[in-house]
Short mmCIF file of C-alpha atoms in Angstrom, two decimals:
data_model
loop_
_atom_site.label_atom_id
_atom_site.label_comp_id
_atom_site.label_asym_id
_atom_site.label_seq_id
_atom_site.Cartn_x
_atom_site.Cartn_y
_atom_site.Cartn_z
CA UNK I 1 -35.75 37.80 -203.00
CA UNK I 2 -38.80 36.13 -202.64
CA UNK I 3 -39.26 32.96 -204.69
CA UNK I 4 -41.64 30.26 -204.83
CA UNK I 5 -40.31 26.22 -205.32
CA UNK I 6 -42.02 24.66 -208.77
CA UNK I 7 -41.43 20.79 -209.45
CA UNK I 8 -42.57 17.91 -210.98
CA UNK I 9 -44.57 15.24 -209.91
CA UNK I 10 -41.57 13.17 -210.04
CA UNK I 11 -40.20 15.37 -208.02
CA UNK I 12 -36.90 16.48 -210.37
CA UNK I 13 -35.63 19.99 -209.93
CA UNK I 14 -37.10 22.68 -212.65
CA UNK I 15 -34.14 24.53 -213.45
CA UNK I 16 -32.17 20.89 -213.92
CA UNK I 17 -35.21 20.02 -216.13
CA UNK I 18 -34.53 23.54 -217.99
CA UNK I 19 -30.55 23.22 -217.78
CA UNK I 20 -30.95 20.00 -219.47
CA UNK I 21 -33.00 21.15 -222.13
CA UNK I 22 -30.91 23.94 -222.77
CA UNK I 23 -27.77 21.73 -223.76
CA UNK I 24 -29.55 19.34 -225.70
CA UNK I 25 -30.45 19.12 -229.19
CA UNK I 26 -33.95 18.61 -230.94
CA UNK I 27 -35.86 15.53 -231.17
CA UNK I 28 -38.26 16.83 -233.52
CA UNK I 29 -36.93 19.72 -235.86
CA UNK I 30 -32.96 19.61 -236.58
CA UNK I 31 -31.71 22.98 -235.87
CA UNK I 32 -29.92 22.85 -239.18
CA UNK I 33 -33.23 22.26 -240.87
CA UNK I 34 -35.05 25.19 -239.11
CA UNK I 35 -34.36 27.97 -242.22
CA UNK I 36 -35.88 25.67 -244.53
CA UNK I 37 -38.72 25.06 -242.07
CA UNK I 38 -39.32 29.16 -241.61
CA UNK I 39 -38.83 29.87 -245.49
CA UNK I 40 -41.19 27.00 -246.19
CA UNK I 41 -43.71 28.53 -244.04
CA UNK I 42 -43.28 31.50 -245.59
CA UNK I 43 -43.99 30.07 -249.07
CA UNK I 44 -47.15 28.58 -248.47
CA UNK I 45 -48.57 31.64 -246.69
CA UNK I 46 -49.52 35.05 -247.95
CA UNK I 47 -47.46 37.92 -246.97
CA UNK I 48 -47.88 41.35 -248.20
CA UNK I 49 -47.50 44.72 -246.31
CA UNK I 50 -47.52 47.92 -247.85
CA UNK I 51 -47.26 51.43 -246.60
CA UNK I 52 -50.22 53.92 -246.90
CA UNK I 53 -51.32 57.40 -246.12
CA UNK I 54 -53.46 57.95 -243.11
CA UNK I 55 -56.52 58.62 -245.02
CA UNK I 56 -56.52 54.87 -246.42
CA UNK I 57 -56.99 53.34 -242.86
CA UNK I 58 -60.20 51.09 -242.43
CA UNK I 59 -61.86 51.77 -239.53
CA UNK I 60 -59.23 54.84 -237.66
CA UNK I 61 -59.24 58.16 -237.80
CA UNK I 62 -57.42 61.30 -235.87
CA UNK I 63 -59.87 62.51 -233.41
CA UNK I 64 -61.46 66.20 -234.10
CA UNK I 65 -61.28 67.26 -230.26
CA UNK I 66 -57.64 65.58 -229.91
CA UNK I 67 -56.25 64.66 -232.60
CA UNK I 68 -55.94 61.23 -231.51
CA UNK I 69 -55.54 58.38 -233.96
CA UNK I 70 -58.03 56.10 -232.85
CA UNK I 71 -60.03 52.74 -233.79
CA UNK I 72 -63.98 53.28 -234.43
CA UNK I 73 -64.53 49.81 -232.45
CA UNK I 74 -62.84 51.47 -229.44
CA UNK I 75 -60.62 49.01 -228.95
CA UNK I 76 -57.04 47.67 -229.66
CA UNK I 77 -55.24 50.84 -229.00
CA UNK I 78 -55.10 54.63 -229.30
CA UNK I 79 -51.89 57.12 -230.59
CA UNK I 80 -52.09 59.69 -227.97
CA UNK I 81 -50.03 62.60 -226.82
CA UNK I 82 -47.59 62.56 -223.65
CA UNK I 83 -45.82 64.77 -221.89
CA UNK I 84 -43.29 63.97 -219.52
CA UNK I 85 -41.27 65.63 -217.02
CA UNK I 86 -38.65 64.22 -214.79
CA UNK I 87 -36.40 65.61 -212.30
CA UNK I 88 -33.80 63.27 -209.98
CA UNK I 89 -31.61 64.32 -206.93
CA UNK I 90 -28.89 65.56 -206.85
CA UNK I 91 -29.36 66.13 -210.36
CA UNK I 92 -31.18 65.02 -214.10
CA UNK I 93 -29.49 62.21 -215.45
CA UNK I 94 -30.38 62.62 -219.22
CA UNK I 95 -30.24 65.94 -221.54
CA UNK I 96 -33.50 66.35 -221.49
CA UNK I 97 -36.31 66.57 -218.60
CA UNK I 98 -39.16 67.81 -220.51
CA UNK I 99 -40.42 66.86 -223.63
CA UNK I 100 -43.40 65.35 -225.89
CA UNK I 101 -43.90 62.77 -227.96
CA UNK I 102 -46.41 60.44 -229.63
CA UNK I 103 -47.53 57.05 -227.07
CA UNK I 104 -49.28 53.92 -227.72
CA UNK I 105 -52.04 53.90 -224.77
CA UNK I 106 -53.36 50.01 -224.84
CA UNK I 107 -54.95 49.64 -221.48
CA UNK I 108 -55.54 45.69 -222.08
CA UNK I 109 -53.18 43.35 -220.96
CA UNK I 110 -52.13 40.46 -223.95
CA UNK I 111 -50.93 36.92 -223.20
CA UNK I 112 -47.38 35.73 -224.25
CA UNK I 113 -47.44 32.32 -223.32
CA UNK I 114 -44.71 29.22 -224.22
CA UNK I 115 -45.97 25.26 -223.96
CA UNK I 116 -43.80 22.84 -222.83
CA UNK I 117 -43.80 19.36 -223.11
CA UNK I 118 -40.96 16.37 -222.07
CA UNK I 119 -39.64 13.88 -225.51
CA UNK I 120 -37.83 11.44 -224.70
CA UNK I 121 -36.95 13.33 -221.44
CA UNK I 122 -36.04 16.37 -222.34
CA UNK I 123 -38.34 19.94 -221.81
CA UNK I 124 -39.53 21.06 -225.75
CA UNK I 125 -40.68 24.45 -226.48
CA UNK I 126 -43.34 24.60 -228.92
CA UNK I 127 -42.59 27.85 -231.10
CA UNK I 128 -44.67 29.67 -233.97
CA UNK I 129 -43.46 31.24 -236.92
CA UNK I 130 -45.49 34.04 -236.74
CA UNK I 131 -46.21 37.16 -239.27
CA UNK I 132 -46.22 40.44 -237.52
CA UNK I 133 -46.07 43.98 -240.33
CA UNK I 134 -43.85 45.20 -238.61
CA UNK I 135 -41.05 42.73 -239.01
CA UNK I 136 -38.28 42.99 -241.04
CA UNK I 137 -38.45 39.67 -242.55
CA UNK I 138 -42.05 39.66 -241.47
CA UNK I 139 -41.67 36.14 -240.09
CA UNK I 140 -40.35 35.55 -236.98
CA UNK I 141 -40.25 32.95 -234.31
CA UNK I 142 -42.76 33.78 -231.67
CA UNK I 143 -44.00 32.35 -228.25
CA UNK I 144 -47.06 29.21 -228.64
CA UNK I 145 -49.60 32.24 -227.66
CA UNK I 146 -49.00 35.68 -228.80
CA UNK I 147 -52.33 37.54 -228.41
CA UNK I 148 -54.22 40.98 -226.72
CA UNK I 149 -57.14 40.42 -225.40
CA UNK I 150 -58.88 41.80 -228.05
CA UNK I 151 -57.39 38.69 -229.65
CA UNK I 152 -58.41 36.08 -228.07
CA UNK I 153 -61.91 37.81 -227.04
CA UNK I 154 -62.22 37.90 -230.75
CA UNK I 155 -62.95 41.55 -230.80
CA UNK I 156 -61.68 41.40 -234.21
CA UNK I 157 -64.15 38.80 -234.75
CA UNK I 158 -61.76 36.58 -236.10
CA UNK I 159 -60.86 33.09 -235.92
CA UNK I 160 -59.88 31.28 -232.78
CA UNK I 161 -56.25 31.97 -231.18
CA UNK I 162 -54.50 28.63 -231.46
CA UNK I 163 -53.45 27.11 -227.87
CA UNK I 164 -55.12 29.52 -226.16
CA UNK I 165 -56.92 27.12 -223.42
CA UNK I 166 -53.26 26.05 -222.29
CA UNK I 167 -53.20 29.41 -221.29
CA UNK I 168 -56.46 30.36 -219.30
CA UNK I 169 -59.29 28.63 -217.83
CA UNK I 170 -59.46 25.67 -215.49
CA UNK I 171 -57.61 23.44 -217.72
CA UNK I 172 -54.05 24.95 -218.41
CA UNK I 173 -51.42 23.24 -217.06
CA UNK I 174 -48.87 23.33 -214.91
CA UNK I 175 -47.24 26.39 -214.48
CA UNK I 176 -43.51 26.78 -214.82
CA UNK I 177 -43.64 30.67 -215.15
CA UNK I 178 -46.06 33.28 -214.73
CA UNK I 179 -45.67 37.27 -213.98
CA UNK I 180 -46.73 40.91 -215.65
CA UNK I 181 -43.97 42.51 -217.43
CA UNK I 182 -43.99 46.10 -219.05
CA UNK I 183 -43.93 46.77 -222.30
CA UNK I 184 -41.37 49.42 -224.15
CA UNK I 185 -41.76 52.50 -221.56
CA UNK I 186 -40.72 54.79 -224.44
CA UNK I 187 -43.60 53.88 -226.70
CA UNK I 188 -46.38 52.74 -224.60
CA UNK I 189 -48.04 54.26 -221.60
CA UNK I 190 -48.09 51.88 -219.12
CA UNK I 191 -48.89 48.73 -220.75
CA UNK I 192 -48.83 44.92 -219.35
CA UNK I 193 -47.94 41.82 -220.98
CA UNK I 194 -48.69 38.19 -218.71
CA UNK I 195 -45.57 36.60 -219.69
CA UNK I 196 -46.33 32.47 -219.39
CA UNK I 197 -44.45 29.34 -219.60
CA UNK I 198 -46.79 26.47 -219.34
CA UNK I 199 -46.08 22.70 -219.10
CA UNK I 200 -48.80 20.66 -221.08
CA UNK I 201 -50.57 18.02 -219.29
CA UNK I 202 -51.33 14.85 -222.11
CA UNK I 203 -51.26 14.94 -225.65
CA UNK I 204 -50.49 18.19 -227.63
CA UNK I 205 -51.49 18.35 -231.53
CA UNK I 206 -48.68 19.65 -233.68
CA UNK I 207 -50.81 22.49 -235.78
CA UNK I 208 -49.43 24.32 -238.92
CA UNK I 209 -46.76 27.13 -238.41
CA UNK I 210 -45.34 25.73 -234.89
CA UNK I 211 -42.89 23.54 -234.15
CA UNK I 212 -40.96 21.89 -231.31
CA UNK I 213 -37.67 23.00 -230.21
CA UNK I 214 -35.66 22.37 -227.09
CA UNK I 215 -34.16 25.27 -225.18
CA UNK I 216 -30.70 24.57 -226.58
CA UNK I 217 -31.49 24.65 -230.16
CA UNK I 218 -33.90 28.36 -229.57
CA UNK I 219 -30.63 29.29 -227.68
CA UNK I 220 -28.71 29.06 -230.77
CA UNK I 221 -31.04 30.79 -232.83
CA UNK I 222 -30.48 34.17 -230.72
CA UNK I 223 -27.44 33.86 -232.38
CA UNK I 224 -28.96 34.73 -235.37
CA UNK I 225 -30.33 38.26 -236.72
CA UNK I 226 -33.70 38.86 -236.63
CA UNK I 227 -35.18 35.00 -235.87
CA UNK I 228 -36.37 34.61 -232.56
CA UNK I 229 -38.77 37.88 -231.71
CA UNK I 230 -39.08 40.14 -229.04
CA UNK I 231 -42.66 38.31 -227.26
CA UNK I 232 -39.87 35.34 -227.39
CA UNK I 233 -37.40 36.71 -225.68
CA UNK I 234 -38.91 38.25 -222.98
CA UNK I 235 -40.76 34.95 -222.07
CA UNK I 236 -37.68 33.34 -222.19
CA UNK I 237 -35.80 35.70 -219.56
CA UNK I 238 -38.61 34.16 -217.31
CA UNK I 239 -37.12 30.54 -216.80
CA UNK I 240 -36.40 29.88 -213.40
CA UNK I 241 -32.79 28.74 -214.65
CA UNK I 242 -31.27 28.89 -210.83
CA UNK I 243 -33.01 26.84 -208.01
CA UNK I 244 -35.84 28.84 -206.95
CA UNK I 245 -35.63 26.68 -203.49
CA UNK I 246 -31.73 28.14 -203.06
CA UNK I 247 -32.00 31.80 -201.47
CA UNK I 248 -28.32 32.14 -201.67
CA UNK I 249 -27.99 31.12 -205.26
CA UNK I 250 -28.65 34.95 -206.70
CA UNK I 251 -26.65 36.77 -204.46
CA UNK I 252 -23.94 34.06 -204.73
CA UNK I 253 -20.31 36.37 -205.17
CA UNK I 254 -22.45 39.52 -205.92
CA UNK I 255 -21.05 42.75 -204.96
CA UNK I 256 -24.64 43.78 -203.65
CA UNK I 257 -26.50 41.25 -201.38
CA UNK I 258 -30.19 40.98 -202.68
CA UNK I 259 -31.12 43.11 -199.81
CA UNK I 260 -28.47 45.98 -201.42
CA UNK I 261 -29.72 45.58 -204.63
CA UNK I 262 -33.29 46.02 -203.70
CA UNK I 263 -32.69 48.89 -201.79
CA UNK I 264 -30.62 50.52 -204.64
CA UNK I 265 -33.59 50.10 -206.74
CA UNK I 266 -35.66 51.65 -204.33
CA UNK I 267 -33.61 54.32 -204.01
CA UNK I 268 -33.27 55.19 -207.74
CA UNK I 269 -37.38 55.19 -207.80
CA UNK I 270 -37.15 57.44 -205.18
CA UNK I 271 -34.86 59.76 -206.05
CA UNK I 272 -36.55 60.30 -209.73
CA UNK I 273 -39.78 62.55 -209.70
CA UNK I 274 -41.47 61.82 -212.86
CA UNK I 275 -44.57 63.07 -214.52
CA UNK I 276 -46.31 61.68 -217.73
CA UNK I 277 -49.78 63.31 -218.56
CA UNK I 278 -51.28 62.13 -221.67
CA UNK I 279 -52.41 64.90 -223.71
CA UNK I 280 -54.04 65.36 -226.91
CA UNK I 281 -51.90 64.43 -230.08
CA UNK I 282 -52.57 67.59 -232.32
CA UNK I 283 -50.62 69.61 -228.90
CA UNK I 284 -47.32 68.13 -228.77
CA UNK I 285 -45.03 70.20 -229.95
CA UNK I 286 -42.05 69.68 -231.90
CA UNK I 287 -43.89 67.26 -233.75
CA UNK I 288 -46.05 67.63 -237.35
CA UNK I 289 -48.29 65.58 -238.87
CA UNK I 290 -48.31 65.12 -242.87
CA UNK I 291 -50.69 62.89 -245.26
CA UNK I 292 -48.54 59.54 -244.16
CA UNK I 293 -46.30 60.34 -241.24
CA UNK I 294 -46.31 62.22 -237.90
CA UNK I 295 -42.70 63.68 -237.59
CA UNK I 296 -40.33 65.04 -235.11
CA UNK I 297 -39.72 68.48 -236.58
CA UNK I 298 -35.89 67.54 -236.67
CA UNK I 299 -36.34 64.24 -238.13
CA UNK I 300 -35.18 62.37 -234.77
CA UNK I 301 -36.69 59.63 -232.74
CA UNK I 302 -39.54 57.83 -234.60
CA UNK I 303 -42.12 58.44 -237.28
CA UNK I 304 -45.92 56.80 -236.54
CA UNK I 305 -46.65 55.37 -240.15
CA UNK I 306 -49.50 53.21 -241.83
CA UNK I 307 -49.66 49.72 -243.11
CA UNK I 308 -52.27 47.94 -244.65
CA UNK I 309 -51.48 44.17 -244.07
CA UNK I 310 -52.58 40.84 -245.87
CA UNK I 311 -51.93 37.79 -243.99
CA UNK I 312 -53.24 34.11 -244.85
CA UNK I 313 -52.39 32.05 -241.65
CA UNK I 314 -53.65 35.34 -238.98
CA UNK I 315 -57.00 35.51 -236.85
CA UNK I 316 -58.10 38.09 -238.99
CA UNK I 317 -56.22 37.75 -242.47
CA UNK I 318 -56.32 41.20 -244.18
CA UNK I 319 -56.46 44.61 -242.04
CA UNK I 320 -55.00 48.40 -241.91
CA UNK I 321 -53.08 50.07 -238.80
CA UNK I 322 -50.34 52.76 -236.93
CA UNK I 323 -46.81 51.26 -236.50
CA UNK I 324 -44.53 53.61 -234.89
CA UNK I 325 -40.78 53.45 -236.93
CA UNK I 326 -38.01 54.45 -235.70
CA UNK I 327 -35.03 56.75 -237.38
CA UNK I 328 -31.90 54.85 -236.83
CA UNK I 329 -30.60 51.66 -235.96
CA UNK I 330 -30.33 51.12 -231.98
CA UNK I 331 -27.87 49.76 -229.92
CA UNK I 332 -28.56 48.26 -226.81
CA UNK I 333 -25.33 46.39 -224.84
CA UNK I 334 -24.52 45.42 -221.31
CA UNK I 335 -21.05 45.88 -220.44
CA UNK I 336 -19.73 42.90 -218.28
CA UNK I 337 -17.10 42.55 -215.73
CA UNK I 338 -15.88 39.67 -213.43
CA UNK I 339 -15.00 40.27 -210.20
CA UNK I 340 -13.41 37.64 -207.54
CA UNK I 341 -14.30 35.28 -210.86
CA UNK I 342 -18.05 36.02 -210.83
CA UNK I 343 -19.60 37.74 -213.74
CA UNK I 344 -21.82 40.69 -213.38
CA UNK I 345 -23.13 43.12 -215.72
CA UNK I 346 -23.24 46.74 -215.69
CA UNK I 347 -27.00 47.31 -215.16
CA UNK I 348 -29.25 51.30 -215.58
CA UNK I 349 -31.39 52.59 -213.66
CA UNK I 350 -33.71 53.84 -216.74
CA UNK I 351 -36.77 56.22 -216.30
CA UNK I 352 -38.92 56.22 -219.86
CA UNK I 353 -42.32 58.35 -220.03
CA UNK I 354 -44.56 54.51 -219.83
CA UNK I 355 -43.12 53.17 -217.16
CA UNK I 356 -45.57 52.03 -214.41
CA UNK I 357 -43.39 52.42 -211.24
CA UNK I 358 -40.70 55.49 -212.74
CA UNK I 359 -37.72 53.14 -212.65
CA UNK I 360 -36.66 50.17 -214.44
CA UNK I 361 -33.40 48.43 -214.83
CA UNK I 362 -32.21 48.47 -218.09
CA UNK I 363 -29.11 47.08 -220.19
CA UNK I 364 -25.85 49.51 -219.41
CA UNK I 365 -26.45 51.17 -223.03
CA UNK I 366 -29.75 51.64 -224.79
CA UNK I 367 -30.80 54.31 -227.29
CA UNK I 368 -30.42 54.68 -231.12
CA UNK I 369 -27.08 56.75 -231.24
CA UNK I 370 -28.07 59.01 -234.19
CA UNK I 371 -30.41 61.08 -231.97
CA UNK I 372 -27.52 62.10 -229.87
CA UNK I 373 -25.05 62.73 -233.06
CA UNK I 374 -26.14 66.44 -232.78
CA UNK I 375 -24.84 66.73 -229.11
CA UNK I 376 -21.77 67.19 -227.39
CA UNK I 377 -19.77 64.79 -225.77
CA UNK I 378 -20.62 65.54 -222.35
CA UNK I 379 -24.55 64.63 -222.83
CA UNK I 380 -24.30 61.90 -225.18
CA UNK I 381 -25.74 58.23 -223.28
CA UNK I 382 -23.16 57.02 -220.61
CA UNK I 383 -20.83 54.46 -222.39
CA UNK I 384 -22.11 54.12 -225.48
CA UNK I 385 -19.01 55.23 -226.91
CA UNK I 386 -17.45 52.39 -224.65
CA UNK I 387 -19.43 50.42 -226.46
CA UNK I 388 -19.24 51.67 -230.42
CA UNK I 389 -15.20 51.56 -229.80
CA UNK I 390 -15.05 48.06 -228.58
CA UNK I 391 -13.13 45.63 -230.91
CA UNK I 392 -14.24 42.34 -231.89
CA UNK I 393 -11.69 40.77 -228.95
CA UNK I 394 -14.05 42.49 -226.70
CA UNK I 395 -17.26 41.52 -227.88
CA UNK I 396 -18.82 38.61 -226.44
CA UNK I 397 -22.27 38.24 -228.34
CA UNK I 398 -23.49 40.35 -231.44
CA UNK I 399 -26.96 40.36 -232.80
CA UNK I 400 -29.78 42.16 -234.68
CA UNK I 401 -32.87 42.00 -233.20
CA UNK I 402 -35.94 43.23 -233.68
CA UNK I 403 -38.89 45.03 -231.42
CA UNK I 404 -42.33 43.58 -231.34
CA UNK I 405 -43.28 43.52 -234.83
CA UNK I 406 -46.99 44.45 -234.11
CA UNK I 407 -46.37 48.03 -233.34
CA UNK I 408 -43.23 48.82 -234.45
CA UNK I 409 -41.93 48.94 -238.22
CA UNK I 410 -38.39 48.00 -238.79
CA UNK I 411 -37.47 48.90 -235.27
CA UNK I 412 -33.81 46.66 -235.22
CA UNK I 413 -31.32 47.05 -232.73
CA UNK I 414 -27.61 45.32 -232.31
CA UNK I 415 -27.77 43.80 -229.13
CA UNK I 416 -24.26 43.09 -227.36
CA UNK I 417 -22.48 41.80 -224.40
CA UNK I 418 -19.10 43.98 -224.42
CA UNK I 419 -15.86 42.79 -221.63
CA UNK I 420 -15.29 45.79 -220.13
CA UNK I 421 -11.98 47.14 -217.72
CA UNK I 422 -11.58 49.19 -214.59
CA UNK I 423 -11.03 52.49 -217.37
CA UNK I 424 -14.12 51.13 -219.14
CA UNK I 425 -16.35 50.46 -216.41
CA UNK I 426 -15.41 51.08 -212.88
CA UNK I 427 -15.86 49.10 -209.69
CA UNK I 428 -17.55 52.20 -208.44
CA UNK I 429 -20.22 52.94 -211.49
CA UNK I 430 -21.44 56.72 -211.61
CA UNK I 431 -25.39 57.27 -210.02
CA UNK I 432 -27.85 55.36 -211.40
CA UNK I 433 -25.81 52.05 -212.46
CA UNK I 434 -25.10 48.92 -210.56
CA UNK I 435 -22.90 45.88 -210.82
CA UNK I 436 -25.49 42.94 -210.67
CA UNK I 437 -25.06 39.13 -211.56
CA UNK I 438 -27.28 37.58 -214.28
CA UNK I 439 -28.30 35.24 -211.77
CA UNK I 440 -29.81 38.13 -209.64
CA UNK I 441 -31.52 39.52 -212.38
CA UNK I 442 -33.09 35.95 -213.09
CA UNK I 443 -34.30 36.13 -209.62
CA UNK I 444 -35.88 39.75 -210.31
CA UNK I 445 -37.45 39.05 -213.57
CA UNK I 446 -39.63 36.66 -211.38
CA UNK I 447 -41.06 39.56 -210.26
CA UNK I 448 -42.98 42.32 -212.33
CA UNK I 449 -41.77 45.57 -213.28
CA UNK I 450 -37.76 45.33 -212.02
CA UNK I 451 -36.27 44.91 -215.36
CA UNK I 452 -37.33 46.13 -218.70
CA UNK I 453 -38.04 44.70 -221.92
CA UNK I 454 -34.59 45.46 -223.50
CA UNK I 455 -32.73 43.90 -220.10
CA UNK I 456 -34.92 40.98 -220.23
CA UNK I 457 -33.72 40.18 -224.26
CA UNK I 458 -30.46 40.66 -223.16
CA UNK I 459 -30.93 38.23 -220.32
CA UNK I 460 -32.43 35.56 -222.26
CA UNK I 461 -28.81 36.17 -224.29
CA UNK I 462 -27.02 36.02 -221.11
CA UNK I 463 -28.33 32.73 -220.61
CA UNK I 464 -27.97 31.59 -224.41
CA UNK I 465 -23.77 32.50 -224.19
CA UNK I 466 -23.43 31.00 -220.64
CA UNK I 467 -25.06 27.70 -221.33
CA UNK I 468 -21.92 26.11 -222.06
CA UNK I 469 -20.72 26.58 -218.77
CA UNK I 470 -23.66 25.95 -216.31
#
């Protein structure tokens, strides 16, 4: 896969840079100490998030012509209608190939950015606890720079976004990671994040609310529910943690060259016909809207709520909007095998309504069970009751996480890594799944739109279990 070589000017490998800071321990902030850190932060700040009806939001309204709920400035984003339709060869993977449902359209594309500097020697990552409504604890550790452009354009007309110019203009530094990833393709129509790791050049000042970690110490906090958030995550997956100057290394004891695995993908995007036409809200149906929800009719999926927000340490520090929440608690798992004493991880090929390209891969299981409770065996999600049976022997990593707190309310999921057999998981998976090594889908999340944002959390989590062994 193509790959580009990064080092530094003293000429020391990147990922050895990276590998070291991911088994070392803080020079600044004592992992033990961090809860007292992110409650203190909590304390001195002002928090408060409260549900209201629709007719209580400042500044958006539903749309007489569509129905839409949008923003009177025109920008941030809009809660539109979509309809989707998707047919694959020889046959539909999912029970459903039609339907409609409520989508976030946000044409901008927002910054998640991580600075880096060396202590002493060892690659720091300097983190932000960082209020989003939608949280379940509300604060969260998030990347340096977390911010739409409406952000940092100061659409809002708010204050500046801290750390910013590391991040754009002439004067960033060097960059250790830089590449468009999607968004959640069942919630937003095709929407963009720049995903950044950038290593500061000089002095950095240590501002309120962040705090330097080293790879191994934000590694241990993904062992931890609902700390490190989503924008996190997925930045994370983006470390070049192999040698980006070794072609072989991804491949290395795959069962699919590179070549295979591209071609697979290929295939799976061409062998799924989908169609997603936005259409106005007050059309979908199935779905109702009532003075402080919009429904499924069956109480399924998600509701799309409202929020009024007061927040001291924000841009802007008091403001109303949309979250979407959704019914039920999700699971989302990759089932692993080793083969000839290599791991690799049972990988989807997942079409969802946003997606830019039809196909990305996904974790082996991902979907909020209690939607499918209602359906028999036979079209309930491929090995999720693998995955819901496994015993704690079986169970490699376990953790609640959250989705990005911004736009979603309370949306948690368990995330797991689950040791799979033959009778689990076979050698041969059924259409649509591949065996693939974490270290090949390291080398594809280099690349935009191959995995989505639920595979990349779960490869940052790859990497946070396997750093032991590297």
């Amino acid at each position: 896969m193509p790959s580009h070589t990064t080092q530094t000017p003293e000429n020391k490998s990147l990922s050895a840079r990276i590998a070291l800071s991911a088994a070392a321990r803080g020079a600044h902030l004592r992992t033990e100490d961090f809860g007292d850190w992110l409650a203190e932060r909590g304390r001195v700040n002002d928090f408060r998030v409260e549900r209201i009806p629709f007719a209580e939001l400042d500044g958006w309204s539903f749309q007489d012509s569509t129905g839409n709920l949008v923003h009177r400035s025109g920008r941030f984003f809009t809660v539109e209608g979509l309809h989707v339709t998707e047919e694959a060869e020889p046959h539909g993977d999912g029970p459903y190939a039609d339907w409609y449902q409520p989508i976030i359209k946000q044409p901008e594309v927002g910054i998640l950015g991580i600075l880096v500097k060396e202590f002493d020697g060892v690659l720091h990552f300097l983190m932000q606890a960082k209020m989003e409504p939608g949280n379940p604890n509300l604060l969260q550790l998030s990347p340096t720079v977390q911010a739409t452009r409406s952000n940092y354009t100061k659409a809002h007309k708010g204050g500046d976004v801290k750390y910013i110019e590391y991040f754009v203009g002439p004067d960033r530094g060097r960059i250790v990671a830089d590449v468009l990833q999607s968004e959640h393709g069942s919630w937003f129509y095709r929407k963009s994040n720049r995903n950044m790791v950038v290593e500061a050049v000089g002095d950095v000042p240590l501002l309120d609310d962040f705090c330097w970690l080293t790879l191994g110490q934000i590694h241990e906090l993904l062992r931890r529910d609902n700390v490190v958030n989503m924008d996190s995550r997925t930045v994370l997956s983006c470390l070049p943690f192999s040698d980006a100057s070794d072609a072989s290394d991804a491949s290395d004891g795959a069962l699919l060259s590179d070549i295979e695995l591209l071609s697979w993908i290929t295939g799976e995007r061409t062998r799924h016909s989908v169609r997603a036409e936005r259409v106005p809200l007050d059309s979908i149906p199935g779905w109702k809207r009532g003075e402080s929800a919009i429904q499924h009719e069956e109480g399924r999926y998600f509701n799309v709520v409202a929020v009024s927000v007061q927040a001291g340490n924000r841009e802007v520090t008091g403001w109303t909007q949309p979250l979407f929440e959704p019914v039920g608690l999700g699971v989302t798992a990759f089932l692993t095998r080793e083969f000839d004493g290599v791991p690799h991880v049972l990988a989807h090929a997942r079409v969802e309504g946003g997606f830019l390209d039809t196909v990305e891969l996904g974790p082996t299981v991902q979907c909020t069970p209690d939607n499918y409770a209602h359906l028999p065996e036979k079209q309930r999600p491929l090995f999720l009751d693998t995955v819901l049976r496994a015993g704690a022997d079986r169970i490699r990593y376990e953790v609640v996480h959250s989705e990005e707190g911004g736009r979603f309310l309370n949306a948690e999921s368990r995330f797991l890594i689950v040791e799979a057999d033959e009778a689990d998981a076979p050698l041969d998976p059924p259409p649509g799944y591949a065996w693939v090594t974490p270290g090949q889908l390291t080398s594809l999340v280099r690349h935009g739109h191959y995995l989505n944002v639920q595979a990349r959390t779960m490869l940052a989590c790859l990497n946070a279990t396997a750093v032991s062994t590297r």
